Amino acid sequence: MLNTVDPVWPLEERAAALRLPEGFVFGAATAAYQIEGAVRADGKGESIWDRFTRRPGAIVDGTSGEVACDSYNRWQDDIVLLREMGLRAYRFSIGWPRVQPGGTGALSAAGLAYYDRLVDGLLEAGVTPYATLYHWDLPQELQDAGGWYSRDTAHRFADYAEGVAATLGDRVRHWTTLNEPWTFCWFGHALGEDAPGLSDGVRGGLAASHHALLAHGLAVPRIRAAAPGAEVGIVLDLNVVSAATEAEEDRAAATRFEGVQNRWYLDAVFKGSYPADILELCADLLPEIRPEDNAQIAQPIDYLGVNIYRRSVIGAGGDLPPLNFARVNPPGRYTATGWEIWPPCIRDALDFAHRNYAPKALFITENGMATPPEPLGPDGRVEDRERARYLVEHLEQVAEAARSGIPVEGYFAWTLMDNFEWASGYTVPFGIAHVDPATQERRPKLSGEVLGRIARAGA
Ligand code: FCB
């Protein structure tokens, strides 16, 4: 793994030279289970991540989000941190089992009150809230009833989404239905690496994906009805995919991989159909797709959120038959999660989405990098030059995309502060602020300061 700090890279100059369009939104993102802790407080229900983290070996360091950044109690510190870094937008998620413990029936007043306080606090501080309704913490009771394998979960999600929008919609204008369906459907249901930990291969990935997309489609009109004036979108983790070699078999594998990661979701949401090549390849592994589902999924949306961390270089291989692909790691710079640093990926992904699907607006809803754990320096600071450079190099690509006429309106760094990184536990911090595990004290890292400077200059 090459992750060398280059002291001569002109970070300050490059950061100062960045030009984003007027009104461009700079923010940071988090997710409920990764930061809130307080997993049993005030009647919160169990989520699939509460359950999965107890499975021996599921999380590399044996940890969980039980305490995490304790944001359930320290949300005011999070707002102070955003302000300190000059960020005027915050993308957070609503914990479904916190506001509806079993995933059905009445919403929890105590759970909703937490998000009420958070939203009011953000607005008072001049920070615009961007709320995501599902960032992977399905109520365990719904999982026990079939989870994303069940059509019913899609209807439960729409009910929940409407309830939350009815409560917060007078103050929250920006809504995201799902965060990264590809990741939670495939890593959770095909590969067993994320909650709920099912290893059902392509059949599992596709069934979960269809019901998740249906959940999105059912929820969009319900959110609009409950929160007039809402801007509603979905967040997809798009990857620019290139073939490992020019060989026909590698190119075909790259197309299959890209069909499942990108086109399966984009075609469904923007064109009202699934890609024909994937339908044909996986004909025996599909869930029931009713004729009316396609139109339901393709609800008009106001923006597409793009989470992007890297490109994918794909060749023929044995992964997930009949997709039969293998990821290839070309020589280059890599982060602590083993992801290649390839800044043009961000511009290529925006360009791909814009040219083929023309969403009304685009946001980079996540982008960032992991390092090994970073102790505080003697002066009490974290000098994460490599991460600061990563953010600047990727923002340069966003700026290029904007200059070329792509309607990209904002950028959210992943993540506001070091937190629970799913199956990697606390081993690979992504924060632009450090969190002291003993005291929970939050401190901007160099990367947070640099992003803040860029944000202030842009504002
Ligand atoms: C994304 C997730 C986010 C975080 C980053 C590193 O896939 O949406 O919660 O884990 O990766």
XYZ file of C-alpha atoms and ligand atoms in Angstrom:
470
model
C 0.000 0.000 0.000
C 1.483 3.308 -1.043
C 0.297 6.120 1.125
C 3.140 8.542 1.310
C 2.865 12.122 2.424
C 4.401 14.353 -0.185
C 5.634 17.426 1.687
C 6.203 19.381 -1.511
C 2.703 19.068 -2.937
C 1.526 22.696 -3.034
C -1.545 22.207 -0.873
C -2.056 25.815 0.137
C -1.644 27.206 -3.387
C -3.905 24.624 -4.970
C -6.566 25.128 -2.288
C -6.440 28.897 -2.728
C -6.783 28.579 -6.496
C -9.995 26.533 -6.387
C -13.004 28.181 -7.997
C -16.448 26.679 -7.592
C -19.628 28.258 -8.973
C -21.425 30.926 -6.980
C -23.741 29.494 -4.368
C -21.885 26.172 -4.351
C -22.687 24.215 -1.170
C -19.827 22.967 1.027
C -20.633 20.519 3.777
C -19.769 17.332 5.588
C -21.697 14.086 5.914
C -22.353 11.480 8.601
C -24.762 8.596 9.185
C -26.849 7.838 12.266
C -25.384 4.463 13.217
C -21.838 5.666 12.625
C -22.020 8.585 15.060
C -25.044 8.598 17.371
C -24.337 5.830 19.871
C -27.114 5.631 22.494
C -28.390 2.522 20.752
C -30.934 1.737 23.427
C -31.818 5.238 24.584
C -35.400 6.471 24.816
C -36.981 3.361 23.373
C -34.854 3.085 20.244
C -35.433 -0.228 18.499
C -32.735 -2.684 17.508
C -31.302 -2.249 14.027
C -29.634 -4.791 11.778
C -26.312 -3.119 12.601
C -26.903 -3.466 16.346
C -27.420 -7.154 15.662
C -24.692 -7.682 13.059
C -21.959 -6.082 15.164
C -22.525 -8.772 17.801
C -21.736 -11.537 15.320
C -18.225 -12.837 16.112
C -15.742 -11.768 13.454
C -18.147 -9.447 11.636
C -16.274 -6.263 12.607
C -12.476 -6.350 12.274
C -11.752 -4.824 15.659
C -14.790 -6.303 17.388
C -16.325 -2.887 17.988
C -19.764 -1.433 17.290
C -21.635 1.855 17.088
C -22.854 1.460 20.650
C -21.093 4.647 21.732
C -19.493 5.914 18.493
C -19.254 9.729 18.703
C -22.133 9.870 21.192
C -23.820 12.393 18.920
C -27.191 11.528 20.430
C -25.963 13.467 23.448
C -23.307 15.651 21.843
C -25.084 16.936 18.734
C -24.394 20.485 19.865
C -20.665 19.764 19.657
C -21.194 18.561 16.088
C -22.824 21.859 15.179
C -20.022 23.822 16.844
C -17.559 21.778 14.819
C -19.343 22.510 11.532
C -19.335 26.211 12.366
C -15.712 26.144 13.406
C -14.808 24.714 10.008
C -16.981 27.178 8.137
C -19.258 24.507 6.688
C -22.790 25.682 6.059
C -24.409 22.361 5.135
C -24.698 19.086 7.038
C -25.777 15.777 5.572
C -26.898 13.409 8.334
C -29.217 10.433 8.445
C -32.313 9.643 10.445
C -32.072 6.383 12.362
C -35.180 4.465 11.324
C -35.340 2.329 14.522
C -34.831 5.462 16.586
C -37.980 7.079 15.237
C -39.967 3.888 14.563
C -38.518 1.134 16.749
C -39.968 -1.888 14.951
C -40.333 -0.307 11.530
C -44.127 -0.200 11.650
C -46.810 1.754 13.440
C -46.602 4.968 15.386
C -43.454 7.049 15.337
C -41.563 7.544 18.578
C -41.973 11.036 19.981
C -38.653 10.799 21.834
C -36.809 9.653 18.733
C -38.268 12.385 16.578
C -37.510 14.950 19.263
C -33.807 14.222 18.834
C -33.912 15.152 15.143
C -36.113 18.134 15.965
C -33.433 19.464 18.286
C -30.691 18.736 15.792
C -32.487 20.449 12.912
C -33.406 23.482 15.009
C -29.840 23.734 16.235
C -28.448 23.540 12.712
C -30.797 26.202 11.429
C -30.006 28.496 14.336
C -26.325 28.097 13.512
C -26.949 28.886 9.857
C -26.211 25.335 8.693
C -28.567 23.829 6.110
C -29.769 20.325 6.968
C -29.687 17.590 4.288
C -31.529 14.582 5.699
C -31.083 10.999 4.504
C -33.886 8.650 5.463
C -32.035 5.365 5.093
C -28.354 4.942 5.749
C -28.396 1.196 6.357
C -29.930 0.794 9.832
C -33.033 -1.257 9.077
C -35.162 -2.068 12.125
C -34.307 -5.650 13.101
C -38.009 -6.512 13.342
C -38.385 -5.784 9.640
C -35.340 -7.919 8.933
C -36.969 -10.753 10.841
C -39.954 -10.389 8.518
C -37.763 -10.672 5.402
C -35.999 -7.304 5.308
C -35.118 -6.114 1.828
C -36.148 -9.492 0.407
C -39.732 -8.562 1.166
C -41.825 -6.165 -0.933
C -43.550 -5.179 2.252
C -40.383 -3.452 3.494
C -40.717 -0.981 0.620
C -44.185 -0.012 1.819
C -42.989 0.228 5.416
C -40.222 2.569 4.290
C -42.677 4.835 2.482
C -44.844 5.084 5.615
C -41.821 5.901 7.749
C -40.527 8.452 5.241
C -43.861 10.227 5.161
C -44.013 10.368 8.952
C -40.553 11.863 9.263
C -41.148 14.344 6.446
C -44.409 15.425 8.079
C -42.537 16.221 11.293
C -39.364 17.830 9.963
C -40.496 18.974 6.538
C -41.383 22.480 7.689
C -37.645 22.999 8.329
C -35.803 20.420 6.251
C -35.981 21.070 2.536
C -33.433 18.557 1.206
C -34.342 14.902 1.462
C -32.561 11.764 0.350
C -34.448 8.484 0.327
C -31.639 5.914 0.256
C -27.917 6.051 0.722
C -26.003 3.769 -1.636
C -28.426 0.954 -2.415
C -25.669 -0.853 -4.321
C -23.519 -1.079 -1.207
C -26.105 -2.145 1.315
C -27.836 -4.548 -1.072
C -24.731 -6.276 -2.384
C -22.420 -6.148 0.622
C -25.282 -6.988 2.969
C -27.121 -9.622 0.923
C -24.764 -11.037 -1.707
C -21.402 -10.952 0.060
C -22.253 -11.055 3.766
C -19.773 -8.311 4.657
C -22.284 -5.754 5.953
C -25.537 -6.118 7.900
C -27.661 -8.191 7.743
C -24.726 -10.430 6.800
C -26.413 -12.583 4.152
C -24.271 -14.318 1.528
C -26.895 -15.074 -1.081
C -24.904 -14.063 -4.147
C -26.461 -12.336 -7.125
C -29.960 -13.535 -6.271
C -29.738 -11.759 -2.916
C -28.192 -8.600 -4.315
C -30.867 -8.239 -6.979
C -33.834 -8.984 -4.727
C -32.683 -6.470 -2.131
C -31.944 -3.913 -4.848
C -35.361 -4.161 -6.451
C -37.212 -3.738 -3.181
C -34.927 -0.902 -2.106
C -35.562 0.909 -5.380
C -39.269 0.293 -4.969
C -39.003 1.786 -1.474
C -37.404 4.865 -3.006
C -40.129 5.160 -5.651
C -42.957 4.725 -3.170
C -41.431 7.231 -0.756
C -40.787 10.119 -3.158
C -44.444 11.169 -3.631
C -45.192 10.566 0.037
C -42.356 12.896 1.070
C -43.541 15.534 -1.415
C -47.104 15.313 -0.081
C -45.976 15.571 3.541
C -43.401 18.324 2.983
C -44.504 20.664 0.209
C -41.533 22.295 -1.476
C -39.208 19.439 -0.567
C -36.277 18.701 -2.843
C -36.075 14.926 -3.029
C -33.277 12.776 -4.394
C -31.390 9.531 -4.032
C -27.706 8.959 -3.292
C -25.914 6.410 -5.463
C -22.327 5.280 -5.242
C -21.297 5.507 -8.837
C -18.001 4.146 -9.990
C -16.288 4.840 -13.213
C -15.369 1.416 -14.475
C -12.536 0.642 -16.846
C -11.498 -2.724 -18.213
C -8.239 -4.141 -16.905
C -7.062 -4.798 -20.474
C -8.403 -4.385 -23.975
C -9.107 -8.133 -24.119
C -12.701 -8.912 -25.005
C -13.273 -10.962 -21.830
C -12.040 -8.146 -19.580
C -14.154 -5.579 -21.371
C -17.226 -7.762 -21.081
C -16.591 -8.291 -17.348
C -16.213 -4.542 -16.827
C -19.532 -3.979 -18.610
C -21.273 -6.561 -16.421
C -19.865 -5.032 -13.235
C -20.734 -1.521 -14.312
C -24.215 -2.673 -15.312
C -24.895 -3.879 -11.817
C -23.248 -1.057 -9.897
C -24.275 1.941 -12.005
C -26.875 1.271 -14.680
C -29.112 -0.995 -12.609
C -29.950 1.944 -10.324
C -29.625 4.845 -12.748
C -31.709 3.222 -15.482
C -34.395 2.303 -12.980
C -34.586 5.756 -11.425
C -34.195 7.870 -14.555
C -35.512 5.642 -17.360
C -38.013 3.380 -15.659
C -36.415 0.124 -16.762
C -33.578 -2.181 -15.794
C -30.645 -2.639 -18.177
C -31.471 -5.360 -20.713
C -28.015 -6.969 -20.563
C -28.244 -7.545 -16.814
C -31.861 -8.736 -16.993
C -30.814 -11.277 -19.583
C -27.623 -12.383 -17.819
C -29.417 -12.815 -14.493
C -32.780 -14.000 -15.833
C -32.910 -16.993 -13.479
C -31.948 -14.972 -10.420
C -34.414 -12.089 -10.534
C -36.998 -11.306 -7.872
C -40.577 -10.722 -8.938
C -40.636 -7.414 -10.821
C -44.234 -6.372 -11.393
C -45.060 -4.380 -14.521
C -46.135 -1.359 -12.483
C -42.901 -1.312 -10.445
C -40.844 0.352 -13.149
C -42.997 3.472 -13.312
C -43.232 3.596 -9.534
C -39.441 3.602 -9.206
C -38.935 6.265 -11.890
C -40.511 9.122 -9.946
C -39.178 12.507 -11.013
C -36.477 13.572 -8.569
C -34.834 16.927 -7.951
C -31.215 15.864 -7.681
C -28.876 12.932 -7.810
C -26.374 12.556 -4.997
C -23.133 10.869 -5.993
C -20.899 9.174 -3.448
C -17.532 8.522 -4.944
C -14.189 7.457 -3.554
C -12.341 5.769 -6.410
C -12.567 4.232 -9.858
C -12.960 0.533 -10.513
C -10.624 -1.375 -12.779
C -12.267 -4.671 -13.588
C -11.231 -7.806 -15.423
C -12.718 -11.246 -15.975
C -12.762 -13.419 -12.869
C -14.817 -15.602 -10.605
C -16.616 -13.117 -8.353
C -20.384 -13.352 -7.993
C -21.306 -15.656 -10.857
C -22.734 -15.001 -13.407
C -21.195 -11.521 -13.086
C -17.773 -13.238 -13.136
C -15.458 -10.326 -12.564
C -12.343 -9.541 -10.562
C -11.174 -6.197 -9.247
C -7.670 -5.216 -10.316
C -5.512 -2.801 -8.310
C -3.248 -0.872 -10.651
C -0.038 0.617 -9.256
C -0.641 4.011 -7.684
C -1.539 5.801 -4.459
C -3.830 3.906 -2.103
C -5.706 4.771 1.087
C -5.940 2.739 4.295
C -9.057 0.981 2.998
C -7.033 -0.151 -0.021
C -8.896 2.191 -2.359
C -6.930 3.777 -5.153
C -6.637 7.568 -5.142
C -7.730 8.617 -8.626
C -9.140 12.168 -8.593
C -10.466 12.159 -12.199
C -13.021 9.549 -11.090
C -15.154 12.311 -9.659
C -15.364 14.290 -12.847
C -15.869 11.183 -14.964
C -18.740 10.026 -12.752
C -20.444 13.428 -12.887
C -19.973 13.517 -16.616
C -21.349 10.000 -17.065
C -24.446 10.743 -15.000
C -25.028 14.075 -16.704
C -24.629 12.811 -20.261
C -26.693 9.666 -19.881
C -29.340 10.630 -17.339
C -29.342 14.432 -17.106
C -30.490 14.831 -13.492
C -31.699 18.371 -12.805
C -28.912 18.835 -10.288
C -26.027 16.812 -8.926
C -24.298 16.824 -5.559
C -21.194 15.027 -4.450
C -22.761 13.674 -1.274
C -19.657 11.796 -0.089
C -15.973 11.847 -0.946
C -12.991 11.360 1.303
C -10.224 9.025 2.354
C -9.214 6.734 5.177
C -5.857 6.765 6.886
C -4.501 4.485 9.586
C -5.555 5.758 13.040
C -4.108 9.235 13.573
C -2.891 10.107 17.054
C -2.901 13.765 18.015
C 0.409 15.514 17.451
C 2.321 17.167 20.316
C 0.484 20.403 19.611
C -2.837 18.612 19.884
C -3.434 18.626 16.133
C -3.734 16.099 13.347
C -1.711 17.167 10.316
C -3.484 15.010 7.757
C -1.850 16.530 4.687
C -2.624 13.494 2.575
C -6.364 13.806 3.269
C -6.289 17.569 2.726
C -4.604 16.954 -0.598
C -7.195 14.298 -1.475
C -10.035 16.752 -0.856
C -8.388 19.517 -2.871
C -7.534 17.239 -5.794
C -11.082 15.935 -5.917
C -12.609 19.401 -5.571
C -10.487 20.498 -8.526
C -12.246 17.829 -10.554
C -15.628 19.017 -9.316
C -14.679 22.539 -10.365
C -13.710 21.243 -13.821
C -17.039 19.476 -14.113
C -18.893 22.660 -13.161
C -16.881 24.649 -15.709
C -17.859 22.177 -18.398
C -21.531 22.922 -17.735
C -22.522 20.030 -15.466
C -25.045 21.267 -12.853
C -23.103 20.132 -9.780
C -24.295 22.194 -6.839
C -22.469 20.983 -3.781
C -19.799 18.843 -2.160
C -20.002 16.986 1.159
C -16.821 15.552 2.617
C -17.009 12.111 4.147
C -16.927 12.567 7.031
C -17.464 15.306 9.599
C -15.482 13.401 12.240
C -13.848 10.029 12.855
C -16.567 7.470 13.422
C -17.612 3.829 13.241
C -16.663 2.649 9.767
C -18.997 -0.362 9.485
C -17.146 -3.686 9.179
C -13.826 -1.852 9.578
C -14.815 -0.598 13.022
C -12.560 2.231 14.181
C -9.464 1.094 12.274
C -9.746 3.413 9.273
C -10.696 6.985 10.247
C -12.173 9.138 7.490
C -12.872 12.269 9.572
C -11.921 15.816 8.706
C -12.054 16.233 12.480
C -10.484 14.016 15.109
C -12.575 12.574 17.923
C -10.790 11.710 21.135
C -12.179 8.288 22.074
C -11.702 8.964 25.789
C -13.232 12.429 26.045
C -15.257 12.606 22.793
C -13.633 15.958 22.166
C -13.856 16.977 18.492
C -10.969 18.855 16.863
C -10.703 19.876 13.222
C -7.779 18.246 11.433
C -5.717 20.088 8.867
C -8.083 18.721 6.185
C -11.065 20.249 7.996
C -9.322 23.589 8.214
C -8.430 23.502 4.540
C -11.947 22.580 3.486
C -13.250 25.316 5.758
C -10.975 27.867 4.127
C -12.205 26.826 0.695
C -15.809 27.014 1.867
C -15.378 30.478 3.364
C -13.618 31.763 0.261
C -16.472 30.376 -1.844
C -19.121 31.937 0.332
C -19.812 4.913 1.999
C -20.858 4.997 3.079
C -20.412 5.755 4.300
C -18.971 5.465 4.639
C -18.079 5.641 3.440
C -16.618 5.427 3.707
O -20.028 3.772 1.232
O -22.019 5.607 2.579
O -21.288 5.467 5.337
O -18.875 4.204 5.168
O -18.489 4.778 2.426
